[in-house]
Amino acid sequence: MEEKDLQNELASIRSIMERSSKFISLSGLSGILAGVYALIGAAIAYYLLYVDLHTINPDIHYRIVGVLNSILNVSVFLILAFVVLFASIATGIILTTRKAKRKGQPIWGNLSRALLFHMAVPLVAGGILTFIFLARGYYGTIAPITLIFYGLSLVGASNFTFSDVKYLGILEIILGLIAACLPGYGLLFWAIGFGLLHIIYGSMMYLKYDK
Amino acid sequence: MKIAFDKLDKAFENRVRLQIMSVLAANERYDFNSLKDLLNITDGNLASHLKALEKEEYIVVHKSFLGRKPNTNYEATDKGKQAFKDHLNTLEQLIKQQKAI
């Protein structure tokens, strides 16, 4: 046995331990794209839902939120949110499947199942809670709740994938708590949490693991 | 101190066996089919190596049923974990030693 063989032996052990215990096929690129979709969605929501005061008073050049409790506004908002959500999930699935193939990791194995389960529990709970509050008209709670529960789901899932996911989750939770203290800025916090943080984190993951 | 190659565990001379132990060191339990997918080897090949590790008492088998499908799980014993650790230490020392030359 040469030194090279020994090094290879150790490298193969390290790789198999990682591949067997962590789902390492999550794609960083899909994080970047999800962030971009979220920012586009937030921009459209801003223009559709916020009233341009300029039309009322020509001296004012900013927008304020329109009557958000009107049924029309709520449905526009929900449709936008769902389009962004589905586009992000679809991109994530496609890119992750591609990466899993390249890494030789089964896309539907023990690990991806455990990962999805641990993500799904807080997400479903948070999703249902969001709908209950929406139905009751507590619109101001939506941004903090979605951010906090999304953060919890990431922290829960991080045991089964890159540990970096945990820090993203903690950041989302902190952001959600700040959003809860500043009602009225929900859209801004959404844009930061789902847009900006995803782009930053996705780029880091891309540079670190996708190359 | 010079460490000889014969200090390496004979049970791990085979690559597949070493890989199996690596998986069981990182995970509490692992089932047969997932192991097969991960290592990308045939049923027979995997089964024979598992048998060999079982004979050394490095791993234990847990058989159960998931619905009607048999589900076989493997777990490393304390003896197996210790052997794996020793093997890694020896590998590390061998590398250090060769670098020193």
Short mmCIF file of N, CA and C in Angstrom, two decimals, chain A residues 6-165:
data_model
loop_
_atom_site.label_atom_id
_atom_site.label_comp_id
_atom_site.label_asym_id
_atom_site.label_seq_id
_atom_site.Cartn_x
_atom_site.Cartn_y
_atom_site.Cartn_z
N LEU A 6 -3.55 4.88 0.80
CA LEU A 6 -4.05 5.14 2.15
C LEU A 6 -4.92 6.38 2.17
N GLN A 7 -4.44 7.43 1.48
CA GLN A 7 -5.22 8.67 1.43
C GLN A 7 -6.57 8.42 0.77
N ASN A 8 -6.55 7.65 -0.33
CA ASN A 8 -7.80 7.34 -1.03
C ASN A 8 -8.76 6.58 -0.13
N GLU A 9 -8.17 5.65 0.63
CA GLU A 9 -8.98 4.84 1.53
C GLU A 9 -9.71 5.75 2.53
N LEU A 10 -8.97 6.67 3.12
CA LEU A 10 -9.57 7.57 4.09
C LEU A 10 -10.60 8.49 3.44
N ALA A 11 -10.28 8.96 2.22
CA ALA A 11 -11.22 9.85 1.52
C ALA A 11 -12.52 9.12 1.21
N SER A 12 -12.39 7.84 0.83
CA SER A 12 -13.60 7.08 0.50
C SER A 12 -14.44 6.83 1.74
N ILE A 13 -13.78 6.61 2.89
CA ILE A 13 -14.53 6.42 4.14
C ILE A 13 -15.28 7.69 4.50
N ARG A 14 -14.58 8.82 4.37
CA ARG A 14 -15.21 10.09 4.71
C ARG A 14 -16.42 10.34 3.82
N SER A 15 -16.25 10.09 2.53
CA SER A 15 -17.33 10.35 1.58
C SER A 15 -18.54 9.44 1.84
N ILE A 16 -18.25 8.17 2.15
CA ILE A 16 -19.38 7.25 2.35
C ILE A 16 -20.11 7.55 3.66
N MET A 17 -19.37 8.01 4.67
CA MET A 17 -20.03 8.37 5.93
C MET A 17 -20.95 9.56 5.72
N GLU A 18 -20.48 10.51 4.90
CA GLU A 18 -21.29 11.70 4.64
C GLU A 18 -22.50 11.35 3.78
N ARG A 19 -22.24 10.58 2.71
CA ARG A 19 -23.34 10.25 1.79
C ARG A 19 -24.40 9.40 2.46
N SER A 20 -23.97 8.59 3.49
CA SER A 20 -24.93 7.68 4.12
C SER A 20 -25.76 8.39 5.17
N SER A 21 -25.27 9.50 5.71
CA SER A 21 -25.99 10.11 6.83
C SER A 21 -26.58 11.48 6.50
N LYS A 22 -26.18 12.04 5.37
CA LYS A 22 -26.71 13.37 5.04
C LYS A 22 -27.16 13.42 3.59
N PHE A 23 -28.26 14.10 3.36
CA PHE A 23 -28.72 14.29 2.00
C PHE A 23 -27.97 15.48 1.43
N ILE A 24 -26.92 15.18 0.64
CA ILE A 24 -26.03 16.26 0.22
C ILE A 24 -26.33 16.70 -1.21
N SER A 25 -27.52 16.35 -1.71
CA SER A 25 -27.83 16.69 -3.09
C SER A 25 -28.67 17.96 -3.21
N LEU A 26 -28.95 18.63 -2.07
CA LEU A 26 -29.71 19.87 -2.17
C LEU A 26 -28.94 20.86 -3.04
N SER A 27 -29.67 21.49 -3.95
CA SER A 27 -28.99 22.35 -4.90
C SER A 27 -28.94 23.79 -4.41
N GLY A 28 -27.76 24.39 -4.45
CA GLY A 28 -27.61 25.79 -4.06
C GLY A 28 -28.27 26.72 -5.05
N LEU A 29 -28.16 26.33 -6.33
CA LEU A 29 -28.73 27.14 -7.41
C LEU A 29 -30.23 27.32 -7.23
N SER A 30 -30.91 26.25 -6.76
CA SER A 30 -32.36 26.36 -6.59
C SER A 30 -32.68 27.35 -5.47
N GLY A 31 -31.79 27.49 -4.48
CA GLY A 31 -31.98 28.50 -3.44
C GLY A 31 -31.92 29.90 -4.02
N ILE A 32 -30.94 30.11 -4.90
CA ILE A 32 -30.80 31.43 -5.54
C ILE A 32 -32.06 31.75 -6.34
N LEU A 33 -32.52 30.76 -7.14
CA LEU A 33 -33.70 31.00 -7.98
C LEU A 33 -34.95 31.25 -7.13
N ALA A 34 -35.10 30.48 -6.03
CA ALA A 34 -36.26 30.68 -5.14
C ALA A 34 -36.24 32.11 -4.60
N GLY A 35 -35.05 32.61 -4.27
CA GLY A 35 -34.93 33.97 -3.78
C GLY A 35 -35.34 34.99 -4.82
N VAL A 36 -34.93 34.74 -6.08
CA VAL A 36 -35.28 35.65 -7.17
C VAL A 36 -36.80 35.66 -7.38
N TYR A 37 -37.43 34.47 -7.37
CA TYR A 37 -38.89 34.41 -7.53
C TYR A 37 -39.57 35.21 -6.43
N ALA A 38 -39.07 35.04 -5.19
CA ALA A 38 -39.69 35.72 -4.05
C ALA A 38 -39.59 37.24 -4.20
N LEU A 39 -38.43 37.71 -4.68
CA LEU A 39 -38.27 39.16 -4.86
C LEU A 39 -39.21 39.67 -5.94
N ILE A 40 -39.33 38.92 -7.05
CA ILE A 40 -40.25 39.32 -8.13
C ILE A 40 -41.67 39.36 -7.58
N GLY A 41 -42.05 38.30 -6.85
CA GLY A 41 -43.39 38.24 -6.27
C GLY A 41 -43.66 39.41 -5.34
N ALA A 42 -42.65 39.75 -4.51
CA ALA A 42 -42.82 40.85 -3.56
C ALA A 42 -42.98 42.17 -4.30
N ALA A 43 -42.22 42.33 -5.40
CA ALA A 43 -42.31 43.57 -6.18
C ALA A 43 -43.70 43.70 -6.80
N ILE A 44 -44.21 42.58 -7.38
CA ILE A 44 -45.55 42.63 -7.99
C ILE A 44 -46.59 42.94 -6.91
N ALA A 45 -46.48 42.29 -5.76
CA ALA A 45 -47.43 42.52 -4.67
C ALA A 45 -47.40 43.99 -4.25
N TYR A 46 -46.19 44.53 -4.19
CA TYR A 46 -46.05 45.93 -3.79
C TYR A 46 -46.82 46.84 -4.73
N TYR A 47 -46.67 46.62 -6.05
CA TYR A 47 -47.34 47.49 -7.01
C TYR A 47 -48.84 47.25 -7.06
N LEU A 48 -49.27 46.01 -6.81
CA LEU A 48 -50.70 45.73 -6.90
C LEU A 48 -51.44 46.14 -5.63
N LEU A 49 -50.81 45.94 -4.49
CA LEU A 49 -51.54 46.10 -3.24
C LEU A 49 -51.35 47.46 -2.59
N TYR A 50 -50.28 48.14 -2.94
CA TYR A 50 -50.01 49.41 -2.28
C TYR A 50 -50.55 50.54 -3.14
N VAL A 51 -51.21 51.43 -2.50
CA VAL A 51 -51.82 52.55 -3.22
C VAL A 51 -50.79 53.64 -3.42
N ASP A 52 -50.71 54.11 -4.65
CA ASP A 52 -49.77 55.18 -4.95
C ASP A 52 -50.37 56.51 -4.52
N LEU A 53 -49.79 57.11 -3.49
CA LEU A 53 -50.35 58.36 -2.98
C LEU A 53 -50.19 59.51 -3.97
N HIS A 54 -49.31 59.29 -4.91
CA HIS A 54 -49.05 60.30 -5.93
C HIS A 54 -50.34 60.68 -6.67
N THR A 55 -51.21 59.70 -6.88
CA THR A 55 -52.46 59.96 -7.61
C THR A 55 -53.43 60.78 -6.76
N ILE A 56 -53.28 60.70 -5.45
CA ILE A 56 -54.18 61.44 -4.57
C ILE A 56 -53.61 62.83 -4.30
N ASN A 57 -52.35 62.84 -3.93
CA ASN A 57 -51.68 64.10 -3.64
C ASN A 57 -50.35 64.13 -4.39
N PRO A 58 -50.19 64.99 -5.38
CA PRO A 58 -49.01 64.99 -6.24
C PRO A 58 -47.70 65.29 -5.49
N ASP A 59 -47.82 65.79 -4.25
CA ASP A 59 -46.60 66.11 -3.51
C ASP A 59 -45.99 64.89 -2.83
N ILE A 60 -46.76 63.80 -2.73
CA ILE A 60 -46.27 62.62 -2.01
C ILE A 60 -45.82 61.56 -3.02
N HIS A 61 -44.62 61.05 -2.81
CA HIS A 61 -44.07 60.12 -3.80
C HIS A 61 -43.85 58.72 -3.26
N TYR A 62 -44.64 58.29 -2.31
CA TYR A 62 -44.49 56.91 -1.86
C TYR A 62 -45.84 56.23 -1.78
N ARG A 63 -45.80 54.92 -1.56
CA ARG A 63 -47.02 54.14 -1.56
C ARG A 63 -47.35 53.68 -0.15
N ILE A 64 -48.61 53.55 0.16
CA ILE A 64 -49.00 52.92 1.42
C ILE A 64 -49.89 51.74 1.10
N VAL A 65 -50.00 50.84 2.07
CA VAL A 65 -50.78 49.64 1.80
C VAL A 65 -52.25 50.02 1.63
N GLY A 66 -52.87 49.41 0.63
CA GLY A 66 -54.28 49.69 0.37
C GLY A 66 -55.15 48.98 1.38
N VAL A 67 -56.41 48.90 1.10
CA VAL A 67 -57.31 48.22 2.05
C VAL A 67 -57.04 46.73 1.93
N LEU A 68 -56.21 46.21 2.82
CA LEU A 68 -55.79 44.82 2.66
C LEU A 68 -56.88 43.85 3.06
N ASN A 69 -57.90 44.35 3.75
CA ASN A 69 -58.92 43.40 4.14
C ASN A 69 -60.00 43.21 3.06
N SER A 70 -59.81 43.88 1.91
CA SER A 70 -60.77 43.60 0.85
C SER A 70 -60.47 42.22 0.27
N ILE A 71 -61.53 41.50 -0.09
CA ILE A 71 -61.39 40.13 -0.57
C ILE A 71 -60.46 40.08 -1.78
N LEU A 72 -60.58 41.07 -2.67
CA LEU A 72 -59.78 41.06 -3.90
C LEU A 72 -58.29 41.08 -3.56
N ASN A 73 -57.90 42.00 -2.66
CA ASN A 73 -56.50 42.12 -2.30
C ASN A 73 -55.96 40.85 -1.67
N VAL A 74 -56.75 40.27 -0.80
CA VAL A 74 -56.30 39.04 -0.14
C VAL A 74 -56.10 37.94 -1.16
N SER A 75 -57.02 37.84 -2.16
CA SER A 75 -56.85 36.75 -3.13
C SER A 75 -55.66 37.00 -4.05
N VAL A 76 -55.45 38.27 -4.44
CA VAL A 76 -54.28 38.58 -5.27
C VAL A 76 -53.01 38.17 -4.52
N PHE A 77 -52.99 38.53 -3.25
CA PHE A 77 -51.84 38.24 -2.41
C PHE A 77 -51.61 36.73 -2.29
N LEU A 78 -52.70 35.98 -2.07
CA LEU A 78 -52.58 34.53 -1.92
C LEU A 78 -52.11 33.88 -3.21
N ILE A 79 -52.68 34.32 -4.35
CA ILE A 79 -52.29 33.74 -5.63
C ILE A 79 -50.81 33.97 -5.88
N LEU A 80 -50.37 35.21 -5.64
CA LEU A 80 -48.95 35.51 -5.82
C LEU A 80 -48.07 34.63 -4.94
N ALA A 81 -48.46 34.52 -3.67
CA ALA A 81 -47.68 33.72 -2.73
C ALA A 81 -47.60 32.27 -3.21
N PHE A 82 -48.72 31.73 -3.70
CA PHE A 82 -48.72 30.33 -4.14
C PHE A 82 -47.91 30.13 -5.42
N VAL A 83 -47.98 31.11 -6.35
CA VAL A 83 -47.18 30.99 -7.57
C VAL A 83 -45.70 30.94 -7.20
N VAL A 84 -45.29 31.84 -6.31
CA VAL A 84 -43.88 31.86 -5.89
C VAL A 84 -43.50 30.53 -5.22
N LEU A 85 -44.39 30.06 -4.33
CA LEU A 85 -44.13 28.82 -3.61
C LEU A 85 -43.96 27.64 -4.58
N PHE A 86 -44.91 27.51 -5.53
CA PHE A 86 -44.85 26.36 -6.44
C PHE A 86 -43.66 26.45 -7.39
N ALA A 87 -43.37 27.66 -7.88
CA ALA A 87 -42.21 27.81 -8.76
C ALA A 87 -40.94 27.42 -8.01
N SER A 88 -40.84 27.81 -6.72
CA SER A 88 -39.64 27.49 -5.93
C SER A 88 -39.53 25.99 -5.70
N ILE A 89 -40.66 25.35 -5.35
CA ILE A 89 -40.64 23.91 -5.07
C ILE A 89 -40.28 23.14 -6.35
N ALA A 90 -40.91 23.53 -7.47
CA ALA A 90 -40.64 22.84 -8.73
C ALA A 90 -39.16 22.96 -9.11
N THR A 91 -38.62 24.18 -9.01
CA THR A 91 -37.20 24.38 -9.33
C THR A 91 -36.33 23.54 -8.40
N GLY A 92 -36.68 23.56 -7.13
CA GLY A 92 -35.92 22.79 -6.15
C GLY A 92 -35.90 21.31 -6.49
N ILE A 93 -37.05 20.76 -6.84
CA ILE A 93 -37.13 19.32 -7.15
C ILE A 93 -36.31 18.99 -8.39
N ILE A 94 -36.47 19.80 -9.44
CA ILE A 94 -35.75 19.52 -10.69
C ILE A 94 -34.24 19.57 -10.48
N LEU A 95 -33.77 20.66 -9.86
CA LEU A 95 -32.32 20.83 -9.71
C LEU A 95 -31.74 19.83 -8.73
N THR A 96 -32.50 19.50 -7.68
CA THR A 96 -32.00 18.55 -6.69
C THR A 96 -31.94 17.14 -7.28
N THR A 97 -32.94 16.78 -8.11
CA THR A 97 -32.90 15.48 -8.78
C THR A 97 -31.67 15.38 -9.66
N ARG A 98 -31.38 16.46 -10.35
CA ARG A 98 -30.23 16.46 -11.25
C ARG A 98 -28.93 16.28 -10.47
N LYS A 99 -28.84 16.99 -9.34
CA LYS A 99 -27.62 16.90 -8.54
C LYS A 99 -27.48 15.52 -7.90
N ALA A 100 -28.63 14.96 -7.47
CA ALA A 100 -28.60 13.64 -6.84
C ALA A 100 -28.07 12.60 -7.83
N LYS A 101 -28.47 12.73 -9.08
CA LYS A 101 -27.99 11.80 -10.10
C LYS A 101 -26.49 11.90 -10.23
N ARG A 102 -25.99 13.15 -10.23
CA ARG A 102 -24.56 13.37 -10.40
C ARG A 102 -23.79 12.82 -9.20
N LYS A 103 -24.39 12.95 -8.02
CA LYS A 103 -23.69 12.51 -6.80
C LYS A 103 -23.90 11.03 -6.52
N GLY A 104 -24.78 10.38 -7.31
CA GLY A 104 -25.05 8.96 -7.08
C GLY A 104 -25.81 8.71 -5.80
N GLN A 105 -26.67 9.66 -5.41
CA GLN A 105 -27.45 9.49 -4.19
C GLN A 105 -28.92 9.31 -4.59
N PRO A 106 -29.62 8.33 -4.02
CA PRO A 106 -31.02 8.14 -4.40
C PRO A 106 -31.84 9.36 -3.99
N ILE A 107 -32.72 9.82 -4.91
CA ILE A 107 -33.51 11.01 -4.62
C ILE A 107 -34.62 10.68 -3.62
N TRP A 108 -35.10 9.45 -3.65
CA TRP A 108 -36.17 9.06 -2.74
C TRP A 108 -35.68 7.94 -1.83
N GLY A 109 -34.76 8.24 -0.96
CA GLY A 109 -34.22 7.24 -0.04
C GLY A 109 -34.59 7.58 1.39
N ASN A 110 -33.98 6.87 2.33
CA ASN A 110 -34.21 7.12 3.76
C ASN A 110 -33.97 8.57 4.12
N LEU A 111 -32.87 9.11 3.55
CA LEU A 111 -32.45 10.44 3.98
C LEU A 111 -33.38 11.53 3.48
N SER A 112 -33.73 11.47 2.18
CA SER A 112 -34.61 12.52 1.67
C SER A 112 -35.97 12.42 2.33
N ARG A 113 -36.40 11.19 2.66
CA ARG A 113 -37.68 11.04 3.35
C ARG A 113 -37.64 11.65 4.74
N ALA A 114 -36.56 11.37 5.47
CA ALA A 114 -36.42 11.94 6.82
C ALA A 114 -36.36 13.46 6.74
N LEU A 115 -35.64 13.95 5.74
CA LEU A 115 -35.49 15.39 5.55
C LEU A 115 -36.86 16.03 5.32
N LEU A 116 -37.63 15.45 4.40
CA LEU A 116 -38.94 16.01 4.06
C LEU A 116 -39.88 15.94 5.26
N PHE A 117 -39.83 14.81 5.99
CA PHE A 117 -40.73 14.67 7.13
C PHE A 117 -40.45 15.76 8.17
N HIS A 118 -39.17 15.94 8.50
CA HIS A 118 -38.84 16.93 9.52
C HIS A 118 -39.11 18.35 9.07
N MET A 119 -39.09 18.59 7.77
CA MET A 119 -39.47 19.90 7.25
C MET A 119 -40.98 20.07 7.29
N ALA A 120 -41.69 18.99 6.96
CA ALA A 120 -43.13 19.08 6.75
C ALA A 120 -43.89 19.38 8.04
N VAL A 121 -43.43 18.83 9.16
CA VAL A 121 -44.19 19.00 10.41
C VAL A 121 -44.39 20.48 10.77
N PRO A 122 -43.30 21.26 10.92
CA PRO A 122 -43.54 22.68 11.21
C PRO A 122 -44.20 23.43 10.06
N LEU A 123 -43.90 23.03 8.82
CA LEU A 123 -44.47 23.77 7.68
C LEU A 123 -45.98 23.61 7.62
N VAL A 124 -46.46 22.38 7.82
CA VAL A 124 -47.90 22.14 7.76
C VAL A 124 -48.59 22.86 8.92
N ALA A 125 -48.00 22.75 10.12
CA ALA A 125 -48.59 23.43 11.28
C ALA A 125 -48.64 24.94 11.03
N GLY A 126 -47.53 25.51 10.55
CA GLY A 126 -47.48 26.94 10.29
C GLY A 126 -48.44 27.34 9.18
N GLY A 127 -48.54 26.50 8.15
CA GLY A 127 -49.44 26.78 7.03
C GLY A 127 -50.89 26.84 7.48
N ILE A 128 -51.29 25.85 8.30
CA ILE A 128 -52.68 25.81 8.77
C ILE A 128 -52.96 27.02 9.66
N LEU A 129 -52.00 27.32 10.55
CA LEU A 129 -52.16 28.48 11.44
C LEU A 129 -52.32 29.77 10.62
N THR A 130 -51.52 29.89 9.55
CA THR A 130 -51.61 31.07 8.69
C THR A 130 -53.01 31.20 8.11
N PHE A 131 -53.57 30.07 7.65
CA PHE A 131 -54.90 30.11 7.06
C PHE A 131 -55.97 30.47 8.09
N ILE A 132 -55.81 29.95 9.31
CA ILE A 132 -56.77 30.27 10.36
C ILE A 132 -56.76 31.78 10.63
N PHE A 133 -55.53 32.33 10.75
CA PHE A 133 -55.42 33.77 11.03
C PHE A 133 -55.90 34.62 9.86
N LEU A 134 -55.64 34.12 8.63
CA LEU A 134 -56.13 34.84 7.44
C LEU A 134 -57.65 34.92 7.48
N ALA A 135 -58.26 33.76 7.79
CA ALA A 135 -59.71 33.70 7.80
C ALA A 135 -60.29 34.63 8.87
N ARG A 136 -59.52 34.84 9.94
CA ARG A 136 -60.01 35.71 11.01
C ARG A 136 -59.63 37.16 10.78
N GLY A 137 -58.84 37.39 9.74
CA GLY A 137 -58.49 38.77 9.42
C GLY A 137 -57.27 39.31 10.15
N TYR A 138 -56.47 38.41 10.76
CA TYR A 138 -55.25 38.89 11.44
C TYR A 138 -54.10 38.95 10.43
N TYR A 139 -54.20 39.85 9.46
CA TYR A 139 -53.22 39.85 8.37
C TYR A 139 -51.80 40.15 8.85
N GLY A 140 -51.73 40.94 9.92
CA GLY A 140 -50.40 41.34 10.40
C GLY A 140 -49.58 40.19 10.94
N THR A 141 -50.21 39.05 11.24
CA THR A 141 -49.46 37.93 11.82
C THR A 141 -48.83 37.05 10.76
N ILE A 142 -49.24 37.23 9.49
CA ILE A 142 -48.84 36.27 8.46
C ILE A 142 -47.34 36.25 8.22
N ALA A 143 -46.75 37.44 8.04
CA ALA A 143 -45.31 37.47 7.75
C ALA A 143 -44.48 36.86 8.89
N PRO A 144 -44.68 37.29 10.17
CA PRO A 144 -43.88 36.66 11.22
C PRO A 144 -44.13 35.15 11.34
N ILE A 145 -45.38 34.72 11.23
CA ILE A 145 -45.66 33.28 11.39
C ILE A 145 -45.00 32.46 10.30
N THR A 146 -45.14 32.88 9.04
CA THR A 146 -44.55 32.09 7.95
C THR A 146 -43.03 32.05 8.10
N LEU A 147 -42.42 33.19 8.45
CA LEU A 147 -40.96 33.21 8.59
C LEU A 147 -40.49 32.32 9.74
N ILE A 148 -41.17 32.41 10.89
CA ILE A 148 -40.75 31.64 12.07
C ILE A 148 -40.92 30.13 11.81
N PHE A 149 -42.07 29.74 11.27
CA PHE A 149 -42.28 28.31 11.04
C PHE A 149 -41.36 27.77 9.95
N TYR A 150 -41.11 28.56 8.94
CA TYR A 150 -40.16 28.14 7.91
C TYR A 150 -38.77 27.95 8.53
N GLY A 151 -38.39 28.89 9.38
CA GLY A 151 -37.10 28.77 10.06
C GLY A 151 -37.03 27.51 10.91
N LEU A 152 -38.11 27.22 11.64
CA LEU A 152 -38.15 26.01 12.48
C LEU A 152 -38.01 24.76 11.61
N SER A 153 -38.67 24.76 10.46
CA SER A 153 -38.61 23.57 9.60
C SER A 153 -37.19 23.38 9.07
N LEU A 154 -36.49 24.48 8.80
CA LEU A 154 -35.10 24.35 8.32
C LEU A 154 -34.20 23.82 9.43
N VAL A 155 -34.38 24.34 10.66
CA VAL A 155 -33.55 23.86 11.77
C VAL A 155 -33.81 22.36 11.98
N GLY A 156 -35.08 21.96 11.91
CA GLY A 156 -35.42 20.55 12.10
C GLY A 156 -34.84 19.66 11.02
N ALA A 157 -34.77 20.18 9.79
CA ALA A 157 -34.29 19.37 8.68
C ALA A 157 -32.77 19.34 8.60
N SER A 158 -32.11 20.27 9.31
CA SER A 158 -30.67 20.44 9.10
C SER A 158 -29.84 19.24 9.56
N ASN A 159 -30.44 18.39 10.42
CA ASN A 159 -29.70 17.19 10.85
C ASN A 159 -29.46 16.24 9.69
N PHE A 160 -30.28 16.37 8.65
CA PHE A 160 -30.21 15.40 7.56
C PHE A 160 -29.58 15.96 6.30
N THR A 161 -29.05 17.17 6.40
CA THR A 161 -28.37 17.72 5.22
C THR A 161 -27.24 18.63 5.68
N PHE A 162 -26.76 19.50 4.82
CA PHE A 162 -25.67 20.39 5.20
C PHE A 162 -26.02 21.15 6.47
N SER A 163 -25.05 21.29 7.39
CA SER A 163 -25.37 21.96 8.64
C SER A 163 -25.61 23.46 8.41
N ASP A 164 -25.18 23.98 7.26
CA ASP A 164 -25.40 25.40 6.96
C ASP A 164 -26.88 25.76 6.99
N VAL A 165 -27.73 24.76 6.66
CA VAL A 165 -29.18 24.99 6.62
C VAL A 165 -29.69 25.47 7.98
#
